[in-house]
């Protein structure tokens, strides 16, 4: 019989760290602890989600700088504001949806307006959980992007997380960090994942007639979509956009002359990457076929990620199809 | 206590007569600030004048020459609209320029109806979205504890503000953490936008609620200056518990024709302002 401990009895989805599939590394947790050892101002707050946010490493190593606030995200944000005003650098943690939507006014008034050095870290982005609509953050990028002074970062894969955390810590001001924990299904590492500069995109596949712009785990889907299109003789580049805000102003120049541009995000098509890119292209007068891949203004449901990505049109096949349609609208 | 405490140049006025005289001056200033535009919160300001006088002239360790002194005590006004009395007090204490608060509520002035940090760091956090001040105060209390300095954190909430759920998240945690460098003052004037709090959502027993959350608590007459001094002394004593003082204040206190009128947004026509100023000027010897 299986020995009965909290670890063995925890539902795999909740921690998204299946022992059989996930690597043992805690990409976020290890990096945060490393940074905290270097900078005594860093403190760590969590709202009853220590293990899922990988902050158990911090808790165990630096307990005097760790605060468990209980299930109270609004309070956590206010406390972080008070700590930041006292010279500390709080990293606050929850699921993406609770770290943003649930405490939006608190973030606006106690973090963003005073431009405090608070880092809001969320896990479970978009449609990546069995837990269902209550736990799916499909508007967090839009919400955080709308706040003055806020920087929004979503690294493309676990290997890119350490660079994202370092960039967030080095930035003097509020940051929302949108993370997807490793579950062992991610594609192999690529060298470009080790760098991240706030406000800069990275070309991860050279441009052809068009471009796919993606953030977070959609970078991997976009690369697969580019393969599908290449098999049809359509060459498209893939650009990783790890900073949703500030958005790299060079995107317009990259899009100029392209037959089509398609944005790819694990988020609503309203207010996130697709909206941000459209705003920039329109203001720059760039004319190109344009499409957005994302959650199409609906609430979803709980399920496995591959199922949800197929069902809600976020997978590589959906991206390839969106590109075909967009190039039909573009000028040859 | 760390070395920071010795540096403190606070006035520490303990004479109730002297504090009452300051409170009277602050009440006059409330009328003076609000009268030109009729904008501002008169009833709350008059009601809280004794509390503000005691806090800023007897209790808080502050340095007007160095408002950013890291080991200072901090006061957060979560009811950030109660600015006529707040600015009057800050000016009287030398923490903001007295000449500038005359621009109160005028376009372009940092002295807005809702206090924001545009005024400077003496506004320790921008509140006004009710329910948030206690959480920020907890963050400051924890940071002070981590620094090992003697800073105490004071936060004023309105009684109506207790209807915000975040207050109770914060109250639960502060009790759980035993933050005895935290002092919550509830400006209990029984008034909110829609009138008497009991007509909106009943709050009593306020002190009992905080007691059950692990706080030391007292109900204090907000116009009994020796009583306020004593309660703050007891709150300062080490106890491993945060303190909640339920400060019973009378809206409009000091101007007989305004006392007890529960008008959250009181208009102040010129004739009323003149009569109020006359009443305060005639107050003469305060007991």
XYZ file of C-alpha atoms in Angstrom:
619
model
C 0.000 0.000 0.000
C 1.144 3.525 -0.758
C 2.419 5.314 2.325
C 0.003 8.066 3.323
C 1.735 11.417 3.330
C 0.484 14.775 2.116
C 2.918 14.587 -0.806
C 1.780 11.222 -2.076
C -1.855 12.165 -1.641
C -1.742 15.535 -3.385
C -3.561 15.624 -6.683
C -0.991 15.953 -9.402
C -2.740 18.762 -11.229
C -2.744 21.029 -8.209
C 0.993 21.153 -8.083
C 1.460 20.371 -11.754
C 4.558 18.468 -10.961
C 4.036 14.860 -11.739
C 6.940 12.959 -10.269
C 7.037 10.734 -13.311
C 7.183 13.488 -15.889
C 8.373 16.742 -14.371
C 12.006 17.557 -13.849
C 13.068 17.923 -10.234
C 14.215 21.484 -10.831
C 12.074 24.291 -9.528
C 13.011 26.836 -12.127
C 11.293 29.702 -10.352
C 11.914 28.691 -6.758
C 15.615 28.080 -7.167
C 16.158 31.368 -8.945
C 14.206 33.379 -6.370
C 16.197 31.841 -3.543
C 19.476 32.501 -5.327
C 18.535 36.161 -5.823
C 17.322 36.491 -2.236
C 20.641 35.192 -0.918
C 22.331 37.987 -2.872
C 19.880 40.741 -1.946
C 18.679 40.928 1.668
C 15.854 43.262 0.660
C 13.979 40.445 -1.080
C 11.078 39.020 0.944
C 8.583 36.370 -0.071
C 4.819 36.281 0.527
C 2.387 33.544 -0.328
C -1.346 33.001 0.111
C -1.580 29.326 1.048
C 0.116 28.195 -2.170
C 3.709 27.724 -1.099
C 4.373 24.446 -2.885
C 2.551 25.266 -6.131
C 4.428 28.560 -6.387
C 7.766 26.857 -5.639
C 8.360 29.137 -2.675
C 8.939 26.213 -0.313
C 12.652 26.569 -1.021
C 12.596 30.192 0.163
C 10.434 29.316 3.182
C 12.826 26.625 4.321
C 16.040 28.556 3.668
C 15.056 32.081 4.733
C 12.079 31.723 7.081
C 12.594 35.147 8.658
C 11.942 36.755 5.278
C 8.971 34.560 4.369
C 5.353 35.428 5.173
C 2.383 33.140 4.901
C -0.695 35.405 4.778
C -3.317 32.708 4.392
C -6.026 32.751 1.758
C -6.212 36.526 1.476
C -4.758 37.952 -1.704
C -6.018 41.529 -1.267
C -4.386 41.701 2.134
C -1.178 40.209 0.706
C -0.908 42.967 -1.887
C -1.440 45.707 0.708
C 1.158 44.170 3.016
C 3.613 43.993 0.129
C 3.010 47.696 -0.487
C 3.845 48.483 3.125
C 6.986 46.366 2.986
C 8.127 47.988 -0.255
C 7.600 51.422 1.276
C 9.888 50.241 4.068
C 12.698 49.384 1.657
C 12.015 45.708 1.044
C 11.441 44.000 -2.311
C 8.409 41.740 -1.875
C 7.711 38.887 -4.260
C 4.040 37.909 -3.820
C 2.678 34.610 -5.074
C -0.568 32.983 -6.063
C -2.271 31.528 -9.075
C -2.371 34.037 -11.941
C -6.085 34.617 -11.601
C -6.002 35.347 -7.870
C -2.789 37.387 -8.022
C -4.375 39.838 -10.448
C -8.143 39.887 -10.937
C -9.017 39.194 -7.309
C -6.946 42.077 -5.967
C -6.928 44.503 -8.872
C -7.768 47.659 -6.959
C -5.216 46.818 -4.283
C -2.556 46.407 -6.970
C -3.592 49.677 -8.615
C -3.484 51.718 -5.417
C -0.828 50.024 -3.300
C 1.625 48.887 -5.978
C 1.182 50.496 -9.391
C 0.249 54.083 -8.503
C 3.126 54.480 -6.023
C 5.408 52.567 -8.450
C 6.626 50.333 -5.667
C 9.173 47.599 -6.038
C 6.695 44.743 -5.714
C 6.874 41.652 -7.917
C 3.566 39.875 -8.450
C 4.170 36.288 -9.453
C 1.382 34.090 -10.787
C 1.333 30.473 -11.868
C -1.308 28.673 -13.935
C -1.648 30.941 -16.969
C -4.624 30.659 -19.302
C -6.084 27.245 -20.020
C -3.641 24.987 -18.212
C -5.605 23.439 -15.391
C -8.248 20.860 -14.575
C -9.496 23.208 -11.870
C -11.722 25.004 -14.300
C -12.958 28.476 -14.972
C -12.342 29.763 -11.440
C -8.626 29.045 -11.766
C -8.091 30.017 -15.397
C -6.490 33.408 -15.928
C -7.589 34.577 -19.357
C -7.598 38.316 -18.640
C -4.599 38.803 -16.336
C -2.327 40.234 -19.024
C -5.043 42.678 -20.083
C -5.623 43.770 -16.488
C -1.974 44.235 -15.647
C -1.183 45.888 -18.977
C -3.854 48.525 -18.322
C -2.137 49.690 -15.124
C 0.289 52.604 -15.447
C 3.824 51.808 -14.204
C 3.313 48.020 -14.486
C 5.723 45.777 -16.381
C 4.343 42.454 -17.635
C 6.614 39.500 -18.341
C 5.754 35.997 -19.548
C 8.713 33.739 -20.282
C 8.308 31.174 -23.021
C 9.217 28.002 -21.126
C 10.709 26.759 -17.857
C 14.237 27.229 -19.136
C 13.469 30.898 -19.736
C 12.114 31.431 -16.219
C 15.417 32.164 -14.440
C 16.223 34.966 -16.869
C 12.712 36.368 -16.430
C 13.001 36.332 -12.635
C 16.390 38.047 -12.756
C 15.023 40.693 -15.101
C 12.048 41.268 -12.804
C 14.266 41.557 -9.738
C 16.668 43.933 -11.473
C 13.839 46.186 -12.621
C 13.109 49.012 -10.186
C 9.308 49.031 -10.078
C 6.249 46.826 -10.171
C 6.308 43.692 -12.284
C 3.743 41.026 -13.063
C 5.440 37.738 -13.822
C 3.216 35.157 -15.515
C 4.634 31.684 -15.137
C 3.846 28.173 -16.262
C 5.522 25.551 -14.112
C 7.484 22.757 -15.685
C 5.520 19.566 -16.171
C 8.012 17.681 -18.285
C 6.159 18.129 -21.554
C 8.139 21.156 -22.694
C 10.305 21.104 -25.791
C 14.057 20.902 -25.416
C 16.026 23.949 -24.373
C 17.149 26.481 -26.919
C 20.055 28.874 -26.359
C 17.902 32.001 -26.735
C 15.883 31.053 -23.708
C 18.715 32.053 -21.414
C 18.391 35.780 -22.092
C 15.612 38.202 -21.381
C 15.667 41.965 -21.692
C 12.580 43.856 -20.610
C 10.967 45.482 -23.627
C 12.782 43.400 -26.225
C 11.430 40.643 -28.462
C 13.553 37.786 -29.747
C 13.424 36.300 -33.199
C 13.474 32.561 -32.593
C 12.874 31.502 -36.186
C 13.913 33.719 -39.075
C 11.200 35.555 -40.956
C 9.824 34.371 -44.262
C 6.769 35.902 -45.886
C 5.098 36.396 -42.526
C 5.494 36.375 -38.752
C 4.017 34.616 -35.769
C 4.337 36.676 -32.579
C 3.884 34.617 -29.429
C 4.259 34.796 -25.673
C 4.637 32.194 -22.980
C 3.968 28.574 -23.826
C 2.493 29.676 -27.156
C 6.035 30.172 -28.469
C 6.394 26.411 -28.627
C 3.010 26.101 -30.355
C 3.995 28.820 -32.836
C 7.211 26.997 -33.679
C 5.197 23.847 -34.390
C 2.755 25.875 -36.476
C 5.679 27.280 -38.477
C 6.735 23.687 -39.181
C 3.223 22.843 -40.376
C 3.212 25.858 -42.676
C 6.722 25.124 -43.939
C 5.506 21.710 -45.040
C 3.045 23.560 -47.266
C 5.772 25.811 -48.646
C 4.838 28.804 -46.496
C 7.806 30.226 -44.618
C 7.016 32.206 -41.485
C 9.220 33.507 -38.729
C 8.497 33.179 -35.023
C 9.061 35.981 -32.547
C 9.022 35.463 -28.796
C 7.481 38.467 -27.001
C 8.394 37.863 -23.348
C 7.540 41.419 -22.308
C 3.895 42.263 -22.912
C 4.507 45.685 -21.420
C 6.444 47.636 -22.388
C 5.938 46.198 -25.841
C 9.010 46.293 -28.037
C 8.532 49.273 -30.372
C 10.484 47.418 -33.080
C 7.568 45.088 -33.774
C 6.085 47.514 -36.292
C 9.297 47.594 -38.288
C 9.514 43.802 -38.177
C 5.952 43.530 -39.462
C 6.446 46.050 -42.254
C 6.377 44.286 -45.614
C 5.134 40.992 -44.161
C 2.255 39.337 -45.927
C 0.645 38.471 -42.607
C 1.220 38.689 -38.863
C -0.525 36.428 -36.363
C -0.341 36.824 -32.596
C -0.513 33.759 -30.327
C -1.395 33.922 -26.637
C -2.734 31.643 -23.937
C -5.114 34.443 -22.915
C -8.141 36.261 -24.225
C -7.735 37.860 -27.634
C -9.018 41.016 -25.930
C -6.455 43.167 -24.179
C -3.383 40.960 -24.363
C -0.633 40.396 -26.906
C -2.947 40.534 -29.924
C -4.447 43.830 -28.849
C -1.074 45.311 -27.968
C 0.449 44.390 -31.320
C -2.611 45.607 -33.236
C -2.395 48.946 -31.451
C 1.240 49.366 -32.387
C 0.780 48.298 -36.023
C -2.185 50.604 -36.547
C -0.455 53.580 -34.985
C 2.632 52.912 -37.133
C 0.527 52.596 -40.274
C 1.699 49.051 -41.004
C -0.562 47.296 -43.502
C -0.501 43.540 -43.317
C -2.826 40.595 -43.011
C -3.485 40.254 -39.295
C -4.918 37.565 -37.046
C -5.135 36.797 -33.338
C -4.953 33.359 -31.784
C -6.200 33.186 -28.213
C -9.290 32.506 -26.157
C -12.029 34.002 -28.286
C -14.012 35.999 -25.727
C -15.434 32.968 -23.944
C -15.023 31.358 -20.547
C -13.526 27.902 -20.780
C -13.689 24.803 -18.588
C -11.362 22.517 -16.689
C -9.354 19.957 -18.639
C -5.939 18.795 -19.687
C -3.906 21.363 -21.540
C -3.785 19.510 -24.893
C -7.549 19.028 -24.778
C -8.221 22.678 -23.905
C -5.735 23.991 -26.451
C -7.432 21.971 -29.193
C -10.940 22.780 -27.994
C -10.364 26.544 -27.714
C -8.156 26.963 -30.763
C -4.787 27.550 -29.132
C -2.766 24.687 -30.593
C -0.341 24.615 -33.512
C -3.031 23.556 -35.970
C -5.190 26.510 -34.978
C -2.263 28.897 -35.340
C -1.431 27.530 -38.801
C -5.043 27.929 -39.853
C -5.188 31.474 -38.474
C -2.084 32.292 -40.489
C -3.581 30.883 -43.708
C -6.652 33.055 -43.196
C -4.609 36.145 -42.334
C -2.415 35.800 -45.435
C -5.605 35.669 -47.475
C -6.400 39.137 -46.123
C -2.874 40.457 -46.700
C -1.568 42.009 -49.873
C 0.704 39.785 -51.969
C 14.451 49.665 21.838
C 17.182 50.459 19.374
C 19.216 53.669 19.254
C 16.708 55.247 16.896
C 14.362 56.062 19.728
C 16.799 58.434 21.438
C 17.118 60.625 18.409
C 13.449 61.387 18.390
C 12.736 65.108 18.726
C 8.964 64.706 19.123
C 7.148 67.290 21.143
C 5.550 64.815 23.524
C 3.116 67.349 24.900
C 1.344 65.638 27.772
C -0.633 68.566 29.189
C -4.297 67.973 28.298
C -5.041 71.710 28.373
C -2.296 72.406 25.891
C -3.472 69.577 23.634
C -7.066 70.827 23.859
C -5.909 74.276 22.785
C -4.137 72.723 19.790
C -7.290 70.776 18.920
C -9.284 73.999 19.025
C -6.840 75.642 16.632
C -7.107 72.616 14.357
C -10.914 72.865 14.346
C -10.689 76.506 13.302
C -8.316 75.518 10.538
C -10.763 72.853 9.315
C -13.419 75.530 8.832
C -10.897 77.890 7.282
C -9.740 75.280 4.764
C -13.183 74.144 3.732
C -14.920 77.525 3.667
C -13.479 78.990 0.434
C -14.772 76.219 -1.828
C -17.260 74.475 0.444
C -15.383 71.268 -0.439
C -13.971 68.937 2.163
C -15.104 66.856 5.062
C -16.127 69.133 7.869
C -17.989 66.862 10.264
C -15.295 64.190 10.290
C -12.569 66.780 10.718
C -14.204 68.485 13.674
C -14.937 65.097 15.210
C -11.379 63.799 14.913
C -9.534 66.992 15.951
C -8.774 65.811 19.494
C -7.495 62.475 18.208
C -5.228 64.152 15.643
C -3.909 66.597 18.236
C -3.028 63.771 20.611
C -1.474 61.609 17.902
C 0.713 64.250 16.270
C 1.606 66.338 19.319
C 1.880 63.708 22.028
C 2.298 60.257 20.580
C 4.071 59.952 17.213
C 7.861 60.054 17.051
C 8.523 62.204 14.009
C 11.161 64.651 12.864
C 9.816 67.624 10.912
C 13.387 68.386 9.858
C 13.707 64.904 8.374
C 10.281 63.536 7.379
C 11.912 60.428 5.836
C 13.701 59.399 9.029
C 13.571 55.602 8.645
C 12.911 54.882 12.317
C 9.986 57.315 12.541
C 6.576 56.207 13.663
C 4.143 55.992 10.785
C 0.545 57.080 10.621
C -1.685 55.990 7.764
C -5.028 57.643 7.242
C -7.047 54.919 5.586
C -10.051 57.250 5.562
C -8.032 59.421 3.193
C -10.904 61.833 2.581
C -10.647 63.273 6.087
C -8.032 65.724 4.891
C -9.105 69.084 6.296
C -8.087 67.948 9.766
C -5.172 65.886 8.411
C -3.550 68.752 6.491
C -4.291 71.222 9.273
C -2.477 68.921 11.697
C 0.467 68.242 9.397
C 0.918 71.971 8.851
C 0.640 72.755 12.559
C 3.249 70.104 13.302
C 5.594 71.515 10.642
C 5.407 68.464 8.373
C 3.982 70.349 5.364
C 4.301 74.061 4.569
C 1.450 75.923 6.261
C 1.186 78.371 3.368
C 0.552 75.632 0.809
C -2.414 73.946 2.425
C -4.415 77.081 1.645
C -4.652 75.661 -1.883
C -6.686 72.767 -0.474
C -8.929 71.276 -3.169
C -7.813 73.770 -5.803
C -6.861 72.506 -9.262
C -3.197 71.586 -9.471
C -2.597 71.549 -5.722
C -1.136 68.375 -4.189
C -3.484 68.967 -1.271
C -6.364 67.054 -2.825
C -9.576 66.067 -1.060
C -8.257 62.498 -0.872
C -4.731 62.548 0.523
C -2.228 61.186 -1.965
C 1.522 60.896 -1.839
C 1.734 63.860 -4.205
C 1.999 65.768 -0.914
C 5.190 63.896 0.001
C 6.268 60.950 2.100
C 4.351 62.310 5.088
C 1.411 60.662 3.337
C 2.701 57.193 4.128
C 0.407 55.481 1.590
C -2.268 56.586 -0.806
C -5.488 55.233 0.618
C -9.015 56.397 -0.074
C -10.066 53.184 -1.712
C -11.434 52.062 1.622
C -10.291 48.972 3.450
C -6.642 48.992 2.387
C -4.789 50.936 5.064
C -4.571 48.205 7.677
C -2.902 45.815 5.227
C -0.257 48.368 4.323
C 0.284 49.062 8.020
C 0.902 45.349 8.635
C 3.569 45.360 5.930
C 5.253 48.327 7.602
C 4.974 46.741 11.053
C 6.574 43.526 9.807
C 9.360 45.445 8.075
C 10.016 47.444 11.254
C 10.134 44.245 13.258
C 12.604 42.776 10.744
C 14.771 45.902 10.926
C 14.689 45.658 14.700
C 13.872 49.315 15.171
C 11.349 50.895 17.481
C 9.007 52.234 14.808
C 5.369 51.978 15.690
C 2.699 51.922 13.017
C -0.609 53.715 13.544
C -3.511 53.491 11.149
C -6.845 55.277 11.297
C -9.883 53.531 9.844
C -13.425 54.767 9.797
C -16.117 52.671 11.434
C -18.069 52.421 8.186
C -14.868 51.273 6.512
C -15.056 48.112 8.601
C -17.662 46.915 6.126
C -14.824 46.245 3.662
C -13.813 42.579 3.764
C -10.114 43.236 3.397
C -10.093 44.826 6.865
C -10.964 41.464 8.360
C -8.356 39.590 6.335
C -5.841 42.027 7.771
C -7.260 41.939 11.306
C -7.090 38.149 11.332
C -3.462 38.099 10.232
C -2.290 40.908 12.553
C -3.787 39.055 15.490
C -2.228 35.824 14.347
C 1.202 37.447 14.012
C 0.963 39.253 17.357
C 2.082 42.588 15.921
C 2.370 44.710 19.037
C 4.006 47.571 17.136
C 0.696 48.094 15.333
C -2.057 50.349 16.660
C -5.385 50.629 14.871
C -7.548 53.637 15.674
C -11.145 53.396 14.586
C -12.666 56.831 14.137
C -16.066 55.674 15.338
C -18.344 58.547 14.308
C -21.254 56.265 13.266
C -21.416 58.053 9.932
C -21.099 56.843 6.381
C -22.311 58.129 3.001
C -25.848 56.875 3.502
C -26.190 58.070 7.066
C -25.885 56.233 10.384
C -23.871 53.033 10.078
C -26.591 51.076 11.852
C -28.935 51.991 9.029
C -26.531 50.507 6.507
C -24.782 47.539 8.122
C -24.561 47.189 11.891
C -21.025 47.057 13.258
C -21.262 46.585 16.992
C -19.678 45.192 18.984
C -16.584 46.517 17.227
C -14.214 46.033 20.135
C -15.580 42.552 20.743
C -14.902 41.580 17.156
C -11.268 42.641 17.453
C -10.948 40.901 20.809
C -12.043 37.680 19.191
C -9.412 38.226 16.495
C -6.644 38.276 19.084
C -6.260 42.031 19.538
C -5.952 44.106 22.669
C -8.781 46.580 22.490
C -10.362 49.513 24.286
C -13.278 51.834 23.671
C -12.190 55.438 24.267
C -14.055 58.737 24.313
C -12.502 60.597 21.380
C -12.847 63.926 23.155
C -11.350 62.854 26.480
C -7.734 63.820 25.971
C -6.354 62.241 29.158
C -8.301 59.105 28.242
C -6.733 59.026 24.779
C -3.243 59.548 26.214
C -3.749 56.696 28.650
C -5.062 54.311 26.009
C -2.123 55.057 23.713
C 0.281 54.477 26.613
C -1.261 51.079 27.245
C -1.114 50.244 23.531
C 2.615 50.989 23.543
C 3.357 48.554 26.334
C 4.755 45.218 25.080
C 1.902 42.752 24.825
C 2.529 40.449 21.833
C -0.809 41.683 20.510
C -1.814 44.505 18.193
C -4.091 47.122 19.728
C -7.408 48.411 18.433
C -8.724 51.612 19.991
C -12.358 52.253 19.164
C -12.366 56.054 19.413
C -15.888 57.352 19.886
C -16.035 60.694 18.099
C -18.895 63.141 17.665
C -19.404 64.464 14.156
C -19.099 68.254 14.138
C -17.657 68.360 17.664
C -16.965 71.876 18.899
C -19.545 73.676 16.796
C -22.875 73.264 18.641
C -25.026 73.777 15.560
C -23.136 71.016 13.692
C -22.659 68.499 16.485
C -24.291 65.161 15.788
C -25.313 65.964 12.221
C -24.411 62.840 10.258
C -23.680 64.434 6.908
C -20.808 62.641 5.191
C -20.457 65.313 2.514
C -21.484 68.406 4.442
C -21.896 71.573 2.418
C -20.446 74.586 4.147
C -22.178 77.725 2.923
C -20.477 80.997 3.827
C -22.953 81.900 6.556
C -22.532 78.511 8.227
C -18.752 78.751 7.975
C -18.847 82.210 9.558
C -21.093 81.031 12.370
C -18.933 77.957 12.930
C -15.795 80.041 13.130
C -17.487 82.360 15.581
C -18.514 79.422 17.752
C -14.957 78.088 17.753
C -13.524 81.521 18.459
C -15.867 81.918 21.399
C -14.936 78.522 22.726
C -12.444 80.433 24.865
C -11.058 78.479 27.755
C -11.141 74.808 27.110
C -11.387 72.638 30.175
